[in-house]
């Protein structure tokens, strides 16, 4: 049989004027691509079967616990890089809102180049905590409670409105769906879209966002319908509140410079141009950023397409999850951070983090590695009372504890938030 196959291959190769090894390599490459593509969808099929969400109708019984499990696997196995980037993008976009951006410029460490790094990473560890810790858990409640504590003075004074909070929530659930549709190796399934919306809906409930006040209703058949309603509302909100101002422009400049400073110097200029392309016209105008030229667009989109095809057909699915934060230390309760932007806030100085491939590459380009900055970077990890501006570090412990207890009453892990009461 082998000789027949070899003979047939040699004959075809000779008719085409090629070496037999060219045909064998092409056949092997094609087989590998088919296997990769097939295996890449296996985890989605397994998750759908295990949680029993075969169709749109079944999504109405998705619980908060189901939603968190799905979001966790999306963010750590399926799309870790772009899921993380899409959330960064989402938060950055909310800074272009008049109330939010102008307030941040006046009062936030994000507007101060020497302090922006910590505040940026603080936002990331809070968002990572939402996805890492399941509904009903103490540490999810703590992460939301710390967020509520930091927002409380501005919400109570009316400087941040309920509508502003809902818009931040909308961008946080919408941008991951949009980014995967446009740039990842596959778009999210209905199950995953519903999970993302359900996940953020219960986070919003713990943050005491009043949906009915903005949307005029409080019942939806599933997470997809909820997201669609919020999206329609957000379009009107953007038309009223997303626009340029000197303060927003200055805030945007500080944050873009922070983002680019986390990468090697040679990549910063092209990185800036690519970022301008990805922002889109509306967001660039809000921050008063320049419009990119044709060369930048011609570079950006082919690179994204090449990445999409490479992952889809040439990369086997991830075996181990991407870890952004650790589980709390059983003794100290501290949580370690593994994905800092510029400065190694809360990142443990292990041999691997300092001298592994990533550490060596960062050193080669003059970037910081875990352990640089000493004790000031809290290398043993963070407690939630460490999260926030420098003048709030270690403060509000009792109030955060009270808000933690309150947040735990807002969400049930096993609740089906879209299960409507039967009529009649």
Short mmCIF file of C-alpha atoms in Angstrom, two decimals:
data_model
loop_
_atom_site.label_atom_id
_atom_site.label_comp_id
_atom_site.label_asym_id
_atom_site.label_seq_id
_atom_site.Cartn_x
_atom_site.Cartn_y
_atom_site.Cartn_z
CA UNK A 1 0.00 0.00 0.00
CA UNK A 2 2.81 2.39 0.92
CA UNK A 3 4.59 1.62 -2.34
CA UNK A 4 1.40 2.27 -4.32
CA UNK A 5 0.95 5.64 -2.54
CA UNK A 6 4.60 6.52 -3.16
CA UNK A 7 4.32 5.50 -6.77
CA UNK A 8 1.14 7.49 -7.25
CA UNK A 9 2.70 10.50 -5.53
CA UNK A 10 5.85 10.26 -7.59
CA UNK A 11 3.74 10.02 -10.75
CA UNK A 12 1.67 13.10 -9.88
CA UNK A 13 4.76 15.01 -8.82
CA UNK A 14 6.50 14.15 -12.05
CA UNK A 15 3.52 15.21 -14.15
CA UNK A 16 3.48 18.54 -12.30
CA UNK A 17 7.25 18.86 -12.53
CA UNK A 18 7.63 18.87 -8.72
CA UNK A 19 9.58 16.90 -6.17
CA UNK A 20 7.43 14.26 -4.40
CA UNK A 21 8.38 15.88 -1.10
CA UNK A 22 6.62 19.07 -2.18
CA UNK A 23 3.35 17.12 -2.51
CA UNK A 24 3.92 15.28 0.76
CA UNK A 25 4.67 18.59 2.54
CA UNK A 26 1.57 20.23 1.07
CA UNK A 27 -0.59 17.26 2.10
CA UNK A 28 0.89 17.27 5.59
CA UNK A 29 0.42 21.02 5.93
CA UNK A 30 -3.21 20.77 4.80
CA UNK A 31 -3.90 17.91 7.20
CA UNK A 32 -2.32 19.84 10.09
CA UNK A 33 -4.38 22.95 9.27
CA UNK A 34 -7.60 20.90 9.21
CA UNK A 35 -6.75 19.27 12.55
CA UNK A 36 -5.89 22.63 14.15
CA UNK A 37 -9.09 24.23 12.92
CA UNK A 38 -11.17 21.30 14.13
CA UNK A 39 -9.54 21.17 17.57
CA UNK A 40 -9.94 24.92 18.01
CA UNK A 41 -13.74 24.52 18.02
CA UNK A 42 -13.72 21.53 20.35
CA UNK A 43 -13.68 23.54 23.58
CA UNK A 44 -16.69 25.59 22.46
CA UNK A 45 -18.60 22.40 21.59
CA UNK A 46 -17.67 20.85 24.93
CA UNK A 47 -18.73 23.93 26.91
CA UNK A 48 -22.03 24.18 25.04
CA UNK A 49 -22.78 20.49 25.66
CA UNK A 50 -21.68 20.52 29.31
CA UNK A 51 -23.80 23.56 30.18
CA UNK A 52 -26.62 22.47 27.85
CA UNK A 53 -27.10 25.59 25.75
CA UNK A 54 -27.86 24.14 22.31
CA UNK A 55 -29.85 27.09 20.93
CA UNK A 56 -31.03 30.67 21.51
CA UNK A 57 -34.11 29.59 23.46
CA UNK A 58 -32.00 27.78 26.05
CA UNK A 59 -30.06 30.94 26.90
CA UNK A 60 -32.95 32.28 29.00
CA UNK A 61 -32.03 29.79 31.74
CA UNK A 62 -28.36 30.78 31.92
CA UNK A 63 -27.39 31.41 35.55
CA UNK A 64 -24.86 33.92 36.83
CA UNK A 65 -22.56 31.03 37.65
CA UNK A 66 -22.82 29.68 34.09
CA UNK A 67 -22.02 33.12 32.70
CA UNK A 68 -18.90 33.49 34.86
CA UNK A 69 -17.61 30.06 33.82
CA UNK A 70 -18.05 30.92 30.15
CA UNK A 71 -16.41 34.35 30.47
CA UNK A 72 -13.53 32.80 32.39
CA UNK A 73 -12.83 30.27 29.64
CA UNK A 74 -13.17 32.97 26.94
CA UNK A 75 -10.67 35.24 28.68
CA UNK A 76 -8.12 32.61 29.69
CA UNK A 77 -8.30 29.94 26.98
CA UNK A 78 -10.01 31.11 23.80
CA UNK A 79 -9.11 34.79 23.32
CA UNK A 80 -6.85 35.92 26.19
CA UNK A 81 -4.84 38.53 24.28
CA UNK A 82 -7.64 40.33 22.46
CA UNK A 83 -10.16 39.90 25.28
CA UNK A 84 -7.74 41.75 27.55
CA UNK A 85 -6.99 44.36 24.88
CA UNK A 86 -10.68 44.88 24.14
CA UNK A 87 -11.35 45.70 27.81
CA UNK A 88 -8.44 48.15 27.81
CA UNK A 89 -9.92 49.72 24.70
CA UNK A 90 -13.39 49.82 26.28
CA UNK A 91 -12.18 51.63 29.39
CA UNK A 92 -10.08 54.01 27.31
CA UNK A 93 -13.14 54.89 25.21
CA UNK A 94 -15.17 55.76 28.29
CA UNK A 95 -12.56 58.39 29.14
CA UNK A 96 -13.76 60.31 26.05
CA UNK A 97 -17.16 60.86 27.69
CA UNK A 98 -17.50 64.46 28.86
CA UNK A 99 -18.41 63.79 32.52
CA UNK A 100 -15.94 60.95 32.95
CA UNK A 101 -12.95 62.34 31.05
CA UNK A 102 -13.15 65.86 32.47
CA UNK A 103 -13.51 64.51 36.01
CA UNK A 104 -10.60 62.10 35.62
CA UNK A 105 -8.38 64.86 34.29
CA UNK A 106 -9.11 66.98 37.36
CA UNK A 107 -8.91 64.39 40.13
CA UNK A 108 -7.45 61.08 38.93
CA UNK A 109 -3.89 59.78 39.05
CA UNK A 110 -4.53 58.56 35.50
CA UNK A 111 -3.92 62.11 34.29
CA UNK A 112 -0.51 62.29 36.02
CA UNK A 113 2.30 60.58 34.10
CA UNK A 114 4.22 59.60 37.24
CA UNK A 115 1.17 57.95 38.84
CA UNK A 116 -0.84 56.70 35.87
CA UNK A 117 0.88 53.31 35.76
CA UNK A 118 -0.50 52.15 39.11
CA UNK A 119 -4.02 53.40 38.44
CA UNK A 120 -4.02 51.67 35.07
CA UNK A 121 -2.96 48.36 36.61
CA UNK A 122 -5.45 48.82 39.44
CA UNK A 123 -8.25 48.94 36.91
CA UNK A 124 -6.92 45.81 35.26
CA UNK A 125 -6.68 43.78 38.48
CA UNK A 126 -10.24 44.75 39.41
CA UNK A 127 -11.53 43.64 36.00
CA UNK A 128 -9.51 40.42 36.23
CA UNK A 129 -11.01 39.79 39.67
CA UNK A 130 -14.53 40.08 38.30
CA UNK A 131 -13.81 37.25 35.84
CA UNK A 132 -11.67 35.13 38.17
CA UNK A 133 -13.92 34.87 41.22
CA UNK A 134 -17.38 33.28 40.87
CA UNK A 135 -20.70 34.89 41.81
CA UNK A 136 -21.41 34.69 45.51
CA UNK A 137 -17.72 34.46 46.43
CA UNK A 138 -16.16 36.73 49.01
CA UNK A 139 -13.42 37.94 46.67
CA UNK A 140 -15.77 38.92 43.87
CA UNK A 141 -17.76 40.92 46.40
CA UNK A 142 -14.53 42.51 47.68
CA UNK A 143 -13.42 43.54 44.19
CA UNK A 144 -16.77 45.16 43.41
CA UNK A 145 -16.95 46.72 46.86
CA UNK A 146 -13.57 48.38 46.38
CA UNK A 147 -14.77 49.73 43.04
CA UNK A 148 -17.91 51.06 44.72
CA UNK A 149 -15.85 52.64 47.51
CA UNK A 150 -13.64 54.50 45.02
CA UNK A 151 -16.65 55.68 42.99
CA UNK A 152 -18.84 56.60 45.97
CA UNK A 153 -17.79 60.26 46.48
CA UNK A 154 -18.35 61.06 42.82
CA UNK A 155 -21.67 59.24 42.57
CA UNK A 156 -22.96 60.83 45.74
CA UNK A 157 -21.99 64.31 44.53
CA UNK A 158 -23.55 63.70 41.11
CA UNK A 159 -20.23 64.02 39.27
CA UNK A 160 -20.69 60.47 37.97
CA UNK A 161 -24.26 59.65 36.99
CA UNK A 162 -26.15 56.39 36.74
CA UNK A 163 -26.04 56.83 32.95
CA UNK A 164 -22.25 57.19 33.04
CA UNK A 165 -21.98 53.95 34.99
CA UNK A 166 -24.25 52.15 32.55
CA UNK A 167 -22.18 53.37 29.60
CA UNK A 168 -18.97 52.03 31.17
CA UNK A 169 -20.74 48.70 31.69
CA UNK A 170 -21.95 48.72 28.07
CA UNK A 171 -18.48 49.27 26.64
CA UNK A 172 -17.09 46.54 28.90
CA UNK A 173 -19.50 43.95 27.52
CA UNK A 174 -19.78 45.22 23.94
CA UNK A 175 -16.13 45.73 22.97
CA UNK A 176 -15.04 42.10 23.60
CA UNK A 177 -17.87 40.90 21.35
CA UNK A 178 -16.94 43.46 18.69
CA UNK A 179 -13.21 42.74 18.84
CA UNK A 180 -13.68 39.00 18.49
CA UNK A 181 -16.02 39.52 15.54
CA UNK A 182 -13.59 41.80 13.72
CA UNK A 183 -10.13 40.61 14.69
CA UNK A 184 -10.03 37.19 16.35
CA UNK A 185 -9.82 33.74 14.76
CA UNK A 186 -13.57 33.35 15.27
CA UNK A 187 -16.43 35.46 16.52
CA UNK A 188 -18.27 34.67 19.72
CA UNK A 189 -21.19 32.26 19.61
CA UNK A 190 -24.65 33.26 20.86
CA UNK A 191 -23.92 31.37 24.07
CA UNK A 192 -20.77 33.40 24.65
CA UNK A 193 -22.40 36.74 23.80
CA UNK A 194 -25.24 35.96 26.21
CA UNK A 195 -22.70 34.98 28.88
CA UNK A 196 -20.73 38.21 28.52
CA UNK A 197 -23.92 40.27 28.81
CA UNK A 198 -25.21 38.23 31.77
CA UNK A 199 -21.81 38.50 33.47
CA UNK A 200 -21.71 42.29 33.20
CA UNK A 201 -25.38 42.61 34.13
CA UNK A 202 -24.76 41.02 37.53
CA UNK A 203 -21.57 43.06 38.03
CA UNK A 204 -23.69 46.13 37.32
CA UNK A 205 -26.28 45.01 39.84
CA UNK A 206 -23.57 44.71 42.47
CA UNK A 207 -22.53 48.26 41.53
CA UNK A 208 -26.16 49.35 42.05
CA UNK A 209 -26.66 50.53 38.46
CA UNK A 210 -30.35 51.23 37.92
CA UNK A 211 -31.19 49.71 34.53
CA UNK A 212 -34.85 50.63 34.57
CA UNK A 213 -34.07 54.32 35.05
CA UNK A 214 -32.14 54.42 31.77
CA UNK A 215 -33.70 51.66 29.68
CA UNK A 216 -37.32 51.94 30.82
CA UNK A 217 -37.57 48.21 31.54
CA UNK A 218 -36.14 45.60 33.88
CA UNK A 219 -36.91 42.28 32.21
CA UNK A 220 -35.27 40.64 29.20
CA UNK A 221 -35.54 37.17 27.72
CA UNK A 222 -31.75 36.59 27.68
CA UNK A 223 -28.37 38.30 27.74
CA UNK A 224 -28.41 39.00 24.01
CA UNK A 225 -31.62 40.99 24.25
CA UNK A 226 -30.22 42.86 27.25
CA UNK A 227 -27.07 43.82 25.30
CA UNK A 228 -29.10 44.90 22.29
CA UNK A 229 -31.26 47.19 24.43
CA UNK A 230 -28.25 48.74 26.13
CA UNK A 231 -26.57 49.20 22.74
CA UNK A 232 -29.53 51.18 21.39
CA UNK A 233 -29.46 53.35 24.50
CA UNK A 234 -25.65 53.79 24.27
CA UNK A 235 -25.86 55.18 20.72
CA UNK A 236 -27.99 58.08 21.96
CA UNK A 237 -25.76 58.53 25.01
CA UNK A 238 -22.65 58.80 22.80
CA UNK A 239 -24.31 61.36 20.56
CA UNK A 240 -24.86 63.57 23.61
CA UNK A 241 -21.70 62.98 25.62
CA UNK A 242 -18.83 61.69 23.47
CA UNK A 243 -16.96 64.70 22.23
CA UNK A 244 -13.68 66.60 22.32
CA UNK A 245 -12.48 68.92 25.06
CA UNK A 246 -8.98 70.18 25.99
CA UNK A 247 -9.01 68.10 29.19
CA UNK A 248 -10.04 64.90 27.44
CA UNK A 249 -7.37 65.48 24.79
CA UNK A 250 -4.66 65.89 27.45
CA UNK A 251 -5.87 62.79 29.33
CA UNK A 252 -5.79 60.76 26.13
CA UNK A 253 -2.23 61.87 25.39
CA UNK A 254 -1.02 60.80 28.85
CA UNK A 255 -2.65 57.38 28.53
CA UNK A 256 -1.38 56.70 25.00
CA UNK A 257 2.13 57.65 26.09
CA UNK A 258 1.78 55.30 29.07
CA UNK A 259 0.64 52.46 26.83
CA UNK A 260 3.44 52.93 24.31
CA UNK A 261 6.11 53.31 27.01
CA UNK A 262 5.48 49.67 27.99
CA UNK A 263 6.94 48.52 24.65
CA UNK A 264 10.41 48.79 23.07
CA UNK A 265 11.31 52.23 21.70
CA UNK A 266 11.58 51.05 18.10
CA UNK A 267 7.95 49.85 18.17
CA UNK A 268 6.39 52.99 19.62
CA UNK A 269 6.02 55.05 16.46
CA UNK A 270 4.43 52.25 14.38
CA UNK A 271 2.45 51.21 17.46
CA UNK A 272 1.04 54.73 17.73
CA UNK A 273 -0.06 54.68 14.09
CA UNK A 274 -1.67 51.25 14.45
CA UNK A 275 -3.48 52.44 17.57
CA UNK A 276 -4.85 55.43 15.66
CA UNK A 277 -6.27 53.06 13.03
CA UNK A 278 -7.92 50.80 15.61
CA UNK A 279 -9.47 53.71 17.47
CA UNK A 280 -11.74 54.66 14.61
CA UNK A 281 -12.86 58.14 13.60
CA UNK A 282 -15.31 58.79 16.43
CA UNK A 283 -12.87 57.99 19.20
CA UNK A 284 -9.94 59.81 17.55
CA UNK A 285 -12.04 62.95 17.23
CA UNK A 286 -13.10 62.77 20.86
CA UNK A 287 -9.46 62.67 21.98
CA UNK A 288 -8.31 65.10 19.23
CA UNK A 289 -5.90 62.53 17.82
CA UNK A 290 -4.71 62.76 14.20
CA UNK A 291 -6.24 60.71 11.40
CA UNK A 292 -3.91 57.92 10.20
CA UNK A 293 -2.83 57.70 6.58
CA UNK A 294 -3.35 54.99 3.99
CA UNK A 295 0.01 53.26 4.74
CA UNK A 296 -0.95 52.76 8.40
CA UNK A 297 -4.31 51.26 7.48
CA UNK A 298 -2.70 49.12 4.77
CA UNK A 299 -0.32 47.73 7.41
CA UNK A 300 -2.77 47.25 10.30
CA UNK A 301 -5.56 45.23 8.73
CA UNK A 302 -3.37 42.73 6.81
CA UNK A 303 -1.42 42.10 10.04
CA UNK A 304 -4.66 41.40 11.91
CA UNK A 305 -5.89 39.13 9.11
CA UNK A 306 -2.59 37.24 9.07
CA UNK A 307 -2.81 36.75 12.84
CA UNK A 308 -6.41 35.53 12.54
CA UNK A 309 -5.54 32.93 9.88
CA UNK A 310 -2.35 31.85 11.67
CA UNK A 311 -4.18 31.15 14.95
CA UNK A 312 -7.17 29.51 13.25
CA UNK A 313 -5.23 27.09 11.06
CA UNK A 314 -1.69 26.77 12.46
CA UNK A 315 -1.97 27.08 16.26
CA UNK A 316 -3.20 24.25 18.41
CA UNK A 317 -5.62 25.33 21.16
CA UNK A 318 -4.19 26.53 24.44
CA UNK A 319 -3.64 23.77 27.02
CA UNK A 320 -2.99 25.97 30.04
CA UNK A 321 -4.99 29.10 30.88
CA UNK A 322 -3.50 32.57 30.64
CA UNK A 323 -3.33 33.77 34.23
CA UNK A 324 -3.76 37.46 34.95
CA UNK A 325 -4.05 37.18 38.73
CA UNK A 326 -3.53 34.41 41.29
CA UNK A 327 -5.86 32.94 43.81
CA UNK A 328 -5.58 34.68 47.20
CA UNK A 329 -2.74 33.52 49.42
CA UNK A 330 -4.33 31.30 52.10
CA UNK A 331 -2.39 33.06 54.88
CA UNK A 332 -2.09 36.71 53.85
CA UNK A 333 -5.03 36.95 51.43
CA UNK A 334 -2.81 38.78 48.95
CA UNK A 335 -3.37 38.31 45.22
CA UNK A 336 -0.50 38.38 42.74
CA UNK A 337 -0.65 40.11 39.39
CA UNK A 338 1.04 38.53 36.36
CA UNK A 339 0.20 40.92 33.52
CA UNK A 340 1.38 44.40 34.44
CA UNK A 341 1.67 47.09 31.79
CA UNK A 342 4.77 49.19 32.51
CA UNK A 343 5.70 48.94 36.18
CA UNK A 344 5.55 45.53 37.91
CA UNK A 345 2.77 46.37 40.35
CA UNK A 346 1.86 43.41 42.59
CA UNK A 347 4.03 41.05 40.47
CA UNK A 348 6.15 38.42 42.29
CA UNK A 349 9.88 38.48 41.40
CA UNK A 350 10.25 34.78 40.61
CA UNK A 351 13.24 33.39 38.75
CA UNK A 352 11.03 32.73 35.73
CA UNK A 353 9.50 36.24 35.67
CA UNK A 354 12.94 37.85 35.91
CA UNK A 355 15.07 35.47 33.84
CA UNK A 356 12.63 33.56 31.67
CA UNK A 357 12.16 34.38 27.97
CA UNK A 358 9.83 37.32 28.59
CA UNK A 359 12.03 38.70 31.36
CA UNK A 360 15.15 38.50 29.20
CA UNK A 361 13.37 40.18 26.31
CA UNK A 362 12.14 42.98 28.52
CA UNK A 363 15.66 43.48 29.89
CA UNK A 364 17.09 43.58 26.36
CA UNK A 365 14.80 46.47 25.48
CA UNK A 366 15.32 48.36 28.72
CA UNK A 367 11.88 47.58 30.17
CA UNK A 368 11.12 46.76 33.79
CA UNK A 369 10.78 43.21 35.08
CA UNK A 370 9.16 41.84 38.24
CA UNK A 371 11.20 42.87 41.27
CA UNK A 372 12.30 46.21 39.83
CA UNK A 373 11.11 49.02 42.08
CA UNK A 374 11.45 46.96 45.25
CA UNK A 375 8.87 46.89 48.04
CA UNK A 376 7.09 49.95 46.67
CA UNK A 377 5.64 47.76 43.91
CA UNK A 378 4.05 45.42 46.52
CA UNK A 379 5.67 42.29 45.03
CA UNK A 380 3.86 40.04 47.54
CA UNK A 381 0.58 40.92 45.85
CA UNK A 382 -2.29 43.24 46.63
CA UNK A 383 -5.13 43.42 49.10
CA UNK A 384 -8.16 45.23 47.77
CA UNK A 385 -7.52 48.13 50.12
CA UNK A 386 -4.24 48.69 48.21
CA UNK A 387 -6.17 49.34 45.01
CA UNK A 388 -6.80 52.98 44.18
CA UNK A 389 -5.01 56.34 44.26
CA UNK A 390 -2.02 56.71 46.54
CA UNK A 391 -4.01 58.83 48.98
CA UNK A 392 -6.62 56.04 49.27
CA UNK A 393 -4.21 53.12 49.75
CA UNK A 394 -4.95 51.34 53.02
CA UNK A 395 -7.99 53.53 53.65
CA UNK A 396 -11.66 52.71 53.67
CA UNK A 397 -11.15 49.23 55.10
CA UNK A 398 -14.28 49.29 57.25
CA UNK A 399 -16.40 50.90 54.54
CA UNK A 400 -15.13 48.42 51.94
CA UNK A 401 -16.03 45.57 54.30
CA UNK A 402 -19.55 47.01 54.67
CA UNK A 403 -19.89 47.35 50.90
CA UNK A 404 -18.63 43.78 50.51
CA UNK A 405 -21.44 42.47 52.70
CA UNK A 406 -23.92 44.59 50.74
CA UNK A 407 -22.61 43.40 47.36
CA UNK A 408 -22.96 39.77 48.43
CA UNK A 409 -26.69 40.31 48.90
CA UNK A 410 -27.15 41.57 45.33
CA UNK A 411 -26.34 38.43 43.34
CA UNK A 412 -27.14 34.74 43.64
CA UNK A 413 -24.78 32.36 41.85
CA UNK A 414 -27.59 30.01 40.87
CA UNK A 415 -30.08 32.70 39.89
CA UNK A 416 -31.39 32.85 36.31
CA UNK A 417 -31.53 36.63 35.83
CA UNK A 418 -33.66 36.34 32.67
CA UNK A 419 -36.19 33.78 33.95
CA UNK A 420 -39.42 35.75 33.68
CA UNK A 421 -42.31 35.05 36.01
CA UNK A 422 -45.14 33.07 34.46
CA UNK A 423 -48.32 34.99 33.71
CA UNK A 424 -51.71 33.77 34.62
#
